PDB file of C-alpha atoms in Angstrom:
ATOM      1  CA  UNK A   1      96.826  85.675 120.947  1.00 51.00           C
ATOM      2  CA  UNK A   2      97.449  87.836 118.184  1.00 67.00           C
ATOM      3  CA  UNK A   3     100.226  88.104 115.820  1.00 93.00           C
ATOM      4  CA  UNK A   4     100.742  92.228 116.808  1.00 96.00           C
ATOM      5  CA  UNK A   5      99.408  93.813 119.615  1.00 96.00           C
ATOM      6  CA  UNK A   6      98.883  97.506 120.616  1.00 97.00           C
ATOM      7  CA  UNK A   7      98.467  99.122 123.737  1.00 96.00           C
ATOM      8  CA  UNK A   8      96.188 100.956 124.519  1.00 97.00           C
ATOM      9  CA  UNK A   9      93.500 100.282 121.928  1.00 95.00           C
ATOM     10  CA  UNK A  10      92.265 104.336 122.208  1.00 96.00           C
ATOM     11  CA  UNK A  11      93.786 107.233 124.154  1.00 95.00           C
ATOM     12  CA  UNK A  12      92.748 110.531 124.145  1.00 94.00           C
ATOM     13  CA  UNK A  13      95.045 113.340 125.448  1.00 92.00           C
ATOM     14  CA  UNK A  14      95.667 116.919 125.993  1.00 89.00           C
ATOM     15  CA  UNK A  15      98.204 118.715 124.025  1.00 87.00           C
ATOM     16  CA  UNK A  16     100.730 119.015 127.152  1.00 86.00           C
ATOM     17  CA  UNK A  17     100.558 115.462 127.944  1.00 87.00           C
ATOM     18  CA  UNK A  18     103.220 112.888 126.986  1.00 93.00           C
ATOM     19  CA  UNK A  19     102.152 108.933 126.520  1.00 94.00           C
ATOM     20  CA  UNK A  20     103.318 106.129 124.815  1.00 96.00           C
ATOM     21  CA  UNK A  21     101.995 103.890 122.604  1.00 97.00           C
ATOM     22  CA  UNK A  22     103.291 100.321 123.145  1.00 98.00           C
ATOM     23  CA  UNK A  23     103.472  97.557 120.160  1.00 98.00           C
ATOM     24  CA  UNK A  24     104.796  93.513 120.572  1.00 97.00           C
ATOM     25  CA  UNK A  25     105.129  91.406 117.937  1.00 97.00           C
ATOM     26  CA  UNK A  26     105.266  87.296 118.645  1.00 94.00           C
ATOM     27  CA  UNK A  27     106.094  86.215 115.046  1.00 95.00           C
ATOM     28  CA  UNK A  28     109.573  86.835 115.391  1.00 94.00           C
ATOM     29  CA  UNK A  29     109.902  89.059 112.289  1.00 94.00           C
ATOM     30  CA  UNK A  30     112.892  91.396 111.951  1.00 92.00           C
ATOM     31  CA  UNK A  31     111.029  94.663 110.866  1.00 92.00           C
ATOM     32  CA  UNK A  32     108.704  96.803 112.887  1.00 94.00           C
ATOM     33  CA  UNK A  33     106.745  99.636 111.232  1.00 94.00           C
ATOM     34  CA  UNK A  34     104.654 102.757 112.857  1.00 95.00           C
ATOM     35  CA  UNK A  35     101.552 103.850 110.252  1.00 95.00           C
ATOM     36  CA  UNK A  36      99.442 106.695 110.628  1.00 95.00           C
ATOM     37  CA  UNK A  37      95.583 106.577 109.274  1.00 95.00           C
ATOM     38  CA  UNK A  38      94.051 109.943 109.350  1.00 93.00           C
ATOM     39  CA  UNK A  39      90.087 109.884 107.153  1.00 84.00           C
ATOM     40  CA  UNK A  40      90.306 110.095 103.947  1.00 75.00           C
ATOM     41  CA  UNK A  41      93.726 109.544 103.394  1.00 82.00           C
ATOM     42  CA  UNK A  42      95.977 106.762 102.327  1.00 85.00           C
ATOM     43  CA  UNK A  43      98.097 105.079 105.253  1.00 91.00           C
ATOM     44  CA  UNK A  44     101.328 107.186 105.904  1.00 91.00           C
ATOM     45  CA  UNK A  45     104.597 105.549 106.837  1.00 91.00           C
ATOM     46  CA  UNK A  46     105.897 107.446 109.905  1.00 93.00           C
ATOM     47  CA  UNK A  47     109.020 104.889 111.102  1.00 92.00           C
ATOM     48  CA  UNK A  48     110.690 101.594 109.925  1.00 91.00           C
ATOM     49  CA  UNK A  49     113.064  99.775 112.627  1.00 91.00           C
ATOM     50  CA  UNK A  50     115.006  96.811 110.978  1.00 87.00           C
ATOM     51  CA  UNK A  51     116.444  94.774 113.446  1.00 81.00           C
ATOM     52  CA  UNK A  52     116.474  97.480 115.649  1.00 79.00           C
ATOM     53  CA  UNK A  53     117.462 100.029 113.825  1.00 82.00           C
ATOM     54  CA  UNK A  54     116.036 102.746 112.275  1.00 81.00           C
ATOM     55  CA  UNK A  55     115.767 102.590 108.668  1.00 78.00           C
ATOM     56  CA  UNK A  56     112.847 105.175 107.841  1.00 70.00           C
ATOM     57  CA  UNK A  57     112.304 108.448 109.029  1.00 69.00           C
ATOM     58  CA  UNK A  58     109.318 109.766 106.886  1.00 69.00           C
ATOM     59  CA  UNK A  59     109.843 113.677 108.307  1.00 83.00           C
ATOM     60  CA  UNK A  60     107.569 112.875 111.148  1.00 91.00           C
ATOM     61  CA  UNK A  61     107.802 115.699 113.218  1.00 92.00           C
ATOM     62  CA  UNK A  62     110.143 115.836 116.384  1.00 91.00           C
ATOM     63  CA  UNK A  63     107.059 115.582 118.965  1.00 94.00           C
ATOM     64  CA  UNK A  64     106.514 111.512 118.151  1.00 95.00           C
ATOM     65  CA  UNK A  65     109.671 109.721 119.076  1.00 94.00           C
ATOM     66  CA  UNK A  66     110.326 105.954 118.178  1.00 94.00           C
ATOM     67  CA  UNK A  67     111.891 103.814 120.435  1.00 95.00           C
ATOM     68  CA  UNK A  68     112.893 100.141 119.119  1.00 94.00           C
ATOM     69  CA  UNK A  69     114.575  97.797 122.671  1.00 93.00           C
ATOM     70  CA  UNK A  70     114.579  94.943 120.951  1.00 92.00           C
ATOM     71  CA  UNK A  71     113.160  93.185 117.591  1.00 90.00           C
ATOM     72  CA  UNK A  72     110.045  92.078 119.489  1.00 94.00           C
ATOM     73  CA  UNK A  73     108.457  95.856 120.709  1.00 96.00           C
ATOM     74  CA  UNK A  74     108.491  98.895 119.552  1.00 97.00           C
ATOM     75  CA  UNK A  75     106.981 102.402 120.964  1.00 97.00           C
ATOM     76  CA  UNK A  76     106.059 105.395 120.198  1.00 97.00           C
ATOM     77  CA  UNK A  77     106.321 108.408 122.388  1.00 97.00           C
ATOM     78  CA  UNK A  78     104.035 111.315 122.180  1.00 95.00           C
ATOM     79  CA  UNK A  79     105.136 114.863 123.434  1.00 93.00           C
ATOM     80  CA  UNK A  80     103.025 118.021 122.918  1.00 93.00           C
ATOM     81  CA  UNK A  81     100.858 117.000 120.121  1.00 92.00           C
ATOM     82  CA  UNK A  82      98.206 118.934 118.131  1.00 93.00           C
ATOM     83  CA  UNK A  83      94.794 118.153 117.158  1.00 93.00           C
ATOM     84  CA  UNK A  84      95.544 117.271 113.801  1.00 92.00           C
ATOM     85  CA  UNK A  85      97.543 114.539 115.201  1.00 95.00           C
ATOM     86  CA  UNK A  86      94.134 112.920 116.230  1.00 95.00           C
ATOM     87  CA  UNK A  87      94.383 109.372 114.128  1.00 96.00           C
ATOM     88  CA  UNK A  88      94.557 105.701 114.099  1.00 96.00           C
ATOM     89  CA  UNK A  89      98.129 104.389 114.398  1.00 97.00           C
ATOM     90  CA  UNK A  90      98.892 100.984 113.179  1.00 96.00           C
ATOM     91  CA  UNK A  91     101.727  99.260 114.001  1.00 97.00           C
ATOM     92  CA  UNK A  92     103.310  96.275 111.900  1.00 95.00           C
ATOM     93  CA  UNK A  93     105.676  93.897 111.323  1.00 95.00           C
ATOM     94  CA  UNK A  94     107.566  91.918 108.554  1.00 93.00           C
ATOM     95  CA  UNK A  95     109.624  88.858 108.745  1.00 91.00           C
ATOM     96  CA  UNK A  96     112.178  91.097 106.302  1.00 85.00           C
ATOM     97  CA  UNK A  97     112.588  94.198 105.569  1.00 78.00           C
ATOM     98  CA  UNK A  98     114.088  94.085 101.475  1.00 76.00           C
ATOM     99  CA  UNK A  99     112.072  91.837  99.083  1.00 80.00           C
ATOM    100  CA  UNK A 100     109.083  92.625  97.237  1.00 81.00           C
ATOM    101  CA  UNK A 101     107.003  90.011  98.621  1.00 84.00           C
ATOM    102  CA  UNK A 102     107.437  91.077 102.536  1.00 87.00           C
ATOM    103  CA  UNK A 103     103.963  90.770 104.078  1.00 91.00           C
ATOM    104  CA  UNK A 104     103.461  93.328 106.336  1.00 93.00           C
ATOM    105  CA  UNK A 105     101.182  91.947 109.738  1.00 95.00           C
ATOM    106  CA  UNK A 106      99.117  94.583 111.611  1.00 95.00           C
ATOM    107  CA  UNK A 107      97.839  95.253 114.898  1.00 95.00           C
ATOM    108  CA  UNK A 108      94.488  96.396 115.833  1.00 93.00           C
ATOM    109  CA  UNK A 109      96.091  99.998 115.935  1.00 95.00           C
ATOM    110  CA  UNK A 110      95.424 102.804 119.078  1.00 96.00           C
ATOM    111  CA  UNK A 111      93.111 105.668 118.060  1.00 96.00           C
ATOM    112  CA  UNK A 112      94.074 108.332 119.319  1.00 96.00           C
ATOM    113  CA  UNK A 113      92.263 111.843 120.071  1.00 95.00           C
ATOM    114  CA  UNK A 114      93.823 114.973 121.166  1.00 93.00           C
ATOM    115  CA  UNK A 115      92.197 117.422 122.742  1.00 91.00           C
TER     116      UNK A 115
ATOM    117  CA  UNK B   1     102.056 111.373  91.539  1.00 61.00           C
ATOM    118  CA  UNK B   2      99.862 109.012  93.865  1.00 73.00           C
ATOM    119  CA  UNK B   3     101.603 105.467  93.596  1.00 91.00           C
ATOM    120  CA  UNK B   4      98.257 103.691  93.677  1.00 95.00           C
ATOM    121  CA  UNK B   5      94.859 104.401  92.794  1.00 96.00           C
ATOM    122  CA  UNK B   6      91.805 102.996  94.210  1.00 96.00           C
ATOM    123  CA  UNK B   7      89.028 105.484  92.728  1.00 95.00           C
ATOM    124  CA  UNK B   8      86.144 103.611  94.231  1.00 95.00           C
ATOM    125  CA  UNK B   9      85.466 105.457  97.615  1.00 93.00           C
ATOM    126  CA  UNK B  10      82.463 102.981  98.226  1.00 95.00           C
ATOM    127  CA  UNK B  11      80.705 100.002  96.875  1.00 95.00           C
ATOM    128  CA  UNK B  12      77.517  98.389  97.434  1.00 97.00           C
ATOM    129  CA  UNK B  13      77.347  94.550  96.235  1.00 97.00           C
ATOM    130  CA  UNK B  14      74.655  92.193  97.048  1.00 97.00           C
ATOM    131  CA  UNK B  15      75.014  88.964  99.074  1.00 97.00           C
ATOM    132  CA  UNK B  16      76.404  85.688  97.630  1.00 97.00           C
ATOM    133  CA  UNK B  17      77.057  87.848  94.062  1.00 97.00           C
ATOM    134  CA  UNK B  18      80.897  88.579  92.965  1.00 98.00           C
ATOM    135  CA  UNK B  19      82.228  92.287  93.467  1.00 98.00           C
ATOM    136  CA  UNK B  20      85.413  93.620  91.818  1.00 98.00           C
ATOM    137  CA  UNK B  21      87.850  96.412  93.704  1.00 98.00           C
ATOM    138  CA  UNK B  22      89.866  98.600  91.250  1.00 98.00           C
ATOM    139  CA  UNK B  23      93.198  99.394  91.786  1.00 98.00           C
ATOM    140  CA  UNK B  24      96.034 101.068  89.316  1.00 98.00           C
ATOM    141  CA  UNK B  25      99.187 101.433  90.314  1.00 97.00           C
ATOM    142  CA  UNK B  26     102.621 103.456  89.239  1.00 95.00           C
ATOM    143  CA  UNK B  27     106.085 102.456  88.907  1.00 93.00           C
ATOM    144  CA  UNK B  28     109.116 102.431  86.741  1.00 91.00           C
ATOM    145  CA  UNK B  29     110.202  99.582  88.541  1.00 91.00           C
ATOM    146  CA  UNK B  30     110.231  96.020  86.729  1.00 92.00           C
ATOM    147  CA  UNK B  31     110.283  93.912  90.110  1.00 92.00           C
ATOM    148  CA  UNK B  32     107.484  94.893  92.553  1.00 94.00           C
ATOM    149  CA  UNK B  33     104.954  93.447  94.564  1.00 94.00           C
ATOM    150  CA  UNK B  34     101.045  94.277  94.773  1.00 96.00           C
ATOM    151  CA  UNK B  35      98.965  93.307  98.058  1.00 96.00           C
ATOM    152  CA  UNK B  36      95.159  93.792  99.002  1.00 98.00           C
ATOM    153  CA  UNK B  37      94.368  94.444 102.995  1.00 97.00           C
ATOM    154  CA  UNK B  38      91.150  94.244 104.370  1.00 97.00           C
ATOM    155  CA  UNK B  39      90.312  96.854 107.161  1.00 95.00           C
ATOM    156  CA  UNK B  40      86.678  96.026 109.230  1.00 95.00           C
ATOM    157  CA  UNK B  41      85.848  98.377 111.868  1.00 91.00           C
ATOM    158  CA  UNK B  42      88.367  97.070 114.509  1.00 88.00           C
ATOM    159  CA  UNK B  43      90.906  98.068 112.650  1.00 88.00           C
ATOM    160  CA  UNK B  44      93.419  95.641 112.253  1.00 89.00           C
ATOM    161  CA  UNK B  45      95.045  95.258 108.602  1.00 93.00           C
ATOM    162  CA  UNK B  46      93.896  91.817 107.680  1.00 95.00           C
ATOM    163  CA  UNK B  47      96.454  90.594 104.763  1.00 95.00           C
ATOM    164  CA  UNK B  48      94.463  88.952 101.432  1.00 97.00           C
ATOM    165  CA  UNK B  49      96.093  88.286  98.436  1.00 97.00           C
ATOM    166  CA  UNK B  50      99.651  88.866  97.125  1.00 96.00           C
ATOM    167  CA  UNK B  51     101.298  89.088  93.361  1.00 96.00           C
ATOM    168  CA  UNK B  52     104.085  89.756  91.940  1.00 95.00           C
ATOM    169  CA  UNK B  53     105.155  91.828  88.714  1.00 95.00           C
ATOM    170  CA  UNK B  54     106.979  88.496  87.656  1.00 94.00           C
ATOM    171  CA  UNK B  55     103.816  86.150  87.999  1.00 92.00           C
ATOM    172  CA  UNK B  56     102.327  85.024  85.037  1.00 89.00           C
ATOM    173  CA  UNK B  57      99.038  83.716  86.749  1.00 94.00           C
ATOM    174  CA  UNK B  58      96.907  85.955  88.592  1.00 96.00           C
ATOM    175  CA  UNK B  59      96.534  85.000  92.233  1.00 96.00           C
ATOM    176  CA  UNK B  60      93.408  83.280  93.952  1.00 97.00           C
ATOM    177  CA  UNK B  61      92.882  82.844  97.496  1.00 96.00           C
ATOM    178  CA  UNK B  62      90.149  81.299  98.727  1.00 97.00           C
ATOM    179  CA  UNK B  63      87.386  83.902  97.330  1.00 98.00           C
ATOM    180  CA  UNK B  64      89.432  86.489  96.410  1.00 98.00           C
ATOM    181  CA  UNK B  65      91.545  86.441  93.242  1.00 98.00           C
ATOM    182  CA  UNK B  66      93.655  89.451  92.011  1.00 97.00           C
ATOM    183  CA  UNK B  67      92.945  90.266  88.229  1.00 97.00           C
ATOM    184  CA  UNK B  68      96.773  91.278  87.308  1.00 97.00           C
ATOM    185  CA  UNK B  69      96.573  93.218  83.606  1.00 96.00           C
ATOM    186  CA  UNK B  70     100.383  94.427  83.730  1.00 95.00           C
ATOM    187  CA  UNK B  71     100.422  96.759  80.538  1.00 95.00           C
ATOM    188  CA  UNK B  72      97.468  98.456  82.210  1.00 96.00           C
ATOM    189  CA  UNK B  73      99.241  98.638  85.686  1.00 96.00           C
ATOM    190  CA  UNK B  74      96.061  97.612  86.916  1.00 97.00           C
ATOM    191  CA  UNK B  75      95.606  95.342  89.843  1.00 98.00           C
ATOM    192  CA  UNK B  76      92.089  94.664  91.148  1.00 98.00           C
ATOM    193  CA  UNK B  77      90.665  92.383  93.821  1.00 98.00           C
ATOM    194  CA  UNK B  78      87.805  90.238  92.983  1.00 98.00           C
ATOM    195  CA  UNK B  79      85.706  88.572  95.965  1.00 98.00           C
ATOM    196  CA  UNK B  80      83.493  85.508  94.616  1.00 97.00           C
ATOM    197  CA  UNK B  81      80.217  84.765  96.732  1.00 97.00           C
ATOM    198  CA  UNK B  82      79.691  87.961  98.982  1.00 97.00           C
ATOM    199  CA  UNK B  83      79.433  87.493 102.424  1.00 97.00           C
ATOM    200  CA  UNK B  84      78.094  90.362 104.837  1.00 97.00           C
ATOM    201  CA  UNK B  85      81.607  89.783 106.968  1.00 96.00           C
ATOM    202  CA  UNK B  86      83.005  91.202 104.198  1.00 98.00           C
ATOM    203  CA  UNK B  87      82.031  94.740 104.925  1.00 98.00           C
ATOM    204  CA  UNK B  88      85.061  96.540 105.490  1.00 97.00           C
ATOM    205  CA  UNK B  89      87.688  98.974 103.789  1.00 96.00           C
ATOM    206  CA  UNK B  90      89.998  97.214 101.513  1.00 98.00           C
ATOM    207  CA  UNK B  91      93.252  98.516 100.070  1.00 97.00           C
ATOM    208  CA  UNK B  92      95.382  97.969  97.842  1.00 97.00           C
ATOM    209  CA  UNK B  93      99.056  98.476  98.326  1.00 96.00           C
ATOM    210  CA  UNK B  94     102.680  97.996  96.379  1.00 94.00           C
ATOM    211  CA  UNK B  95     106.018  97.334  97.143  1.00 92.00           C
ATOM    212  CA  UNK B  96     108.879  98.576  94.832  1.00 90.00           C
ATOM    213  CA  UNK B  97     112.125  96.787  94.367  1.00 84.00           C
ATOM    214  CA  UNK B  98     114.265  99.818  94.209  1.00 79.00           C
ATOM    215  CA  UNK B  99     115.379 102.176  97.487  1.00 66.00           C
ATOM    216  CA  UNK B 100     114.139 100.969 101.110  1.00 66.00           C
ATOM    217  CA  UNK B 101     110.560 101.694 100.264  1.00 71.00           C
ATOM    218  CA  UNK B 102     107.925  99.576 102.160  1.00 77.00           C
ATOM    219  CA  UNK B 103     104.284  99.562 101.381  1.00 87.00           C
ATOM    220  CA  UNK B 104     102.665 102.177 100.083  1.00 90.00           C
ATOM    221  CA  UNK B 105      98.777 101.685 100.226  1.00 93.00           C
ATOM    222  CA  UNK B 106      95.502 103.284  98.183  1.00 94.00           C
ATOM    223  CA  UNK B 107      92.953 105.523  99.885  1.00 93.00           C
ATOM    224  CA  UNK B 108      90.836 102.342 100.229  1.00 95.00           C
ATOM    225  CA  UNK B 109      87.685 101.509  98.838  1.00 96.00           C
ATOM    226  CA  UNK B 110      84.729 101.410 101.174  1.00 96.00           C
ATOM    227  CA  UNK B 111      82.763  97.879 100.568  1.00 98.00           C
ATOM    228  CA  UNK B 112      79.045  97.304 101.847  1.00 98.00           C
ATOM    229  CA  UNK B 113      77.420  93.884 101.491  1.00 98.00           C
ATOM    230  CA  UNK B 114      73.673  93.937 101.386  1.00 97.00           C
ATOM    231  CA  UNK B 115      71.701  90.965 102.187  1.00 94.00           C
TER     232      UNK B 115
END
């Protein structure tokens, strides 16, 4: 069993739909962390939950909702997206969330398409 | 100003021979920490190789060592002995003492082993 571990691995949905993307960490770290990878860019940091609360808010727009229950999962919730949203999103984890040494530990990530 | 710099978009190195990532990075800060991922094509972030600004010997692991030159701000991965699973993206990435900042990664570099 993994570290971090995303559900579903790819999605692809239409731009009325709502889903969820569902991540679990089982390394007992303190810090969960949504990325976005779109081509050609660098990774973008969307949300940071530190022991369950939010921390980051990197003026992701209002359609992709965190949602932190406990240190352990975190999801995010889709709602009306656009094309451009299309992208590999990564979800992490850190045993920390100050320090300069905090590792970050990724899942496999959901790639999502929206049609 | 990008934060870090990998201006390799791809690399071609031949098996068992040594290959060298480049990576410069940008901050005012004294205490920060530089990482290298490893992305293959199922997409999880693989962690490599950490060091920090205060480290006076460049980190090894294994077959990777980081070649730390901090006057240059220059941080680049080295992988001894290429091995065809080492085909993957790699970036680099940096964490900054100051604010709540976690990683902030490259653009990647793009690195084909040829046997």
């Amino acid at each position: 069993e993994t570290g971090v571990t995303q559900t579903p691995r790819h999605l692809v949905m239409g731009m009325t739909n709502k889903k969820s993307l569902k991540c679990e960490q089982h390394l007992g770290h303190n810090a969960m962390y949504w990325y976005k990878q779109s081509a050609k860019k660098p990774l973008e940091l969307m949300f940071v939950y530190s022991l369950e609360e939010r921390v980051e808010n990197n003026s992701v727009p209002s359609r992709f909702s965190p949602e932190c229950p406990n240190s352990s999962h975190l999801f995010l919730h889709l709602h009306t997206l656009q094309p451009e949203d299309s992208a590999l999103y990564l979800c992490a984890s850190s045993q920390g969330f100050q320090g300069t040494n905090e590792k970050l530990f990724f899942g496999s990530g959901t790639q999502l398409s929206v049609l | 100003a990008q934060k870090i710099t990998q201006t390799q978009p791809g690399m071609f190195v031949q098996e068992k021979e040594a290959v060298t990532l480049d990576c410069t990075y940008d901050t005012s800060d004294q205490s920060y920490g530089l990482f290298w991922y490893k992305q293959p094509s199922s997409g999880e972030m693989i962690f490599l190789i950490y060091q920090g600004s205060y480290d006076e010997q460049n980190a090894t692991e294994g077959r990777y060592s980081l070649n730390f030159q901090k006057a240059r701000k220059s941080a680049n991965l080295v992988i001894s002995a290429s091995q065809l699973g080492d085909s993957a993206m790699y970036f680099c990435a940096m964490r900054e003492a100051s604010g709540n900042t976690p990683l902030v990664f490259g653009k990647g570099t793009r690195l084909s082993v040829i046997a």
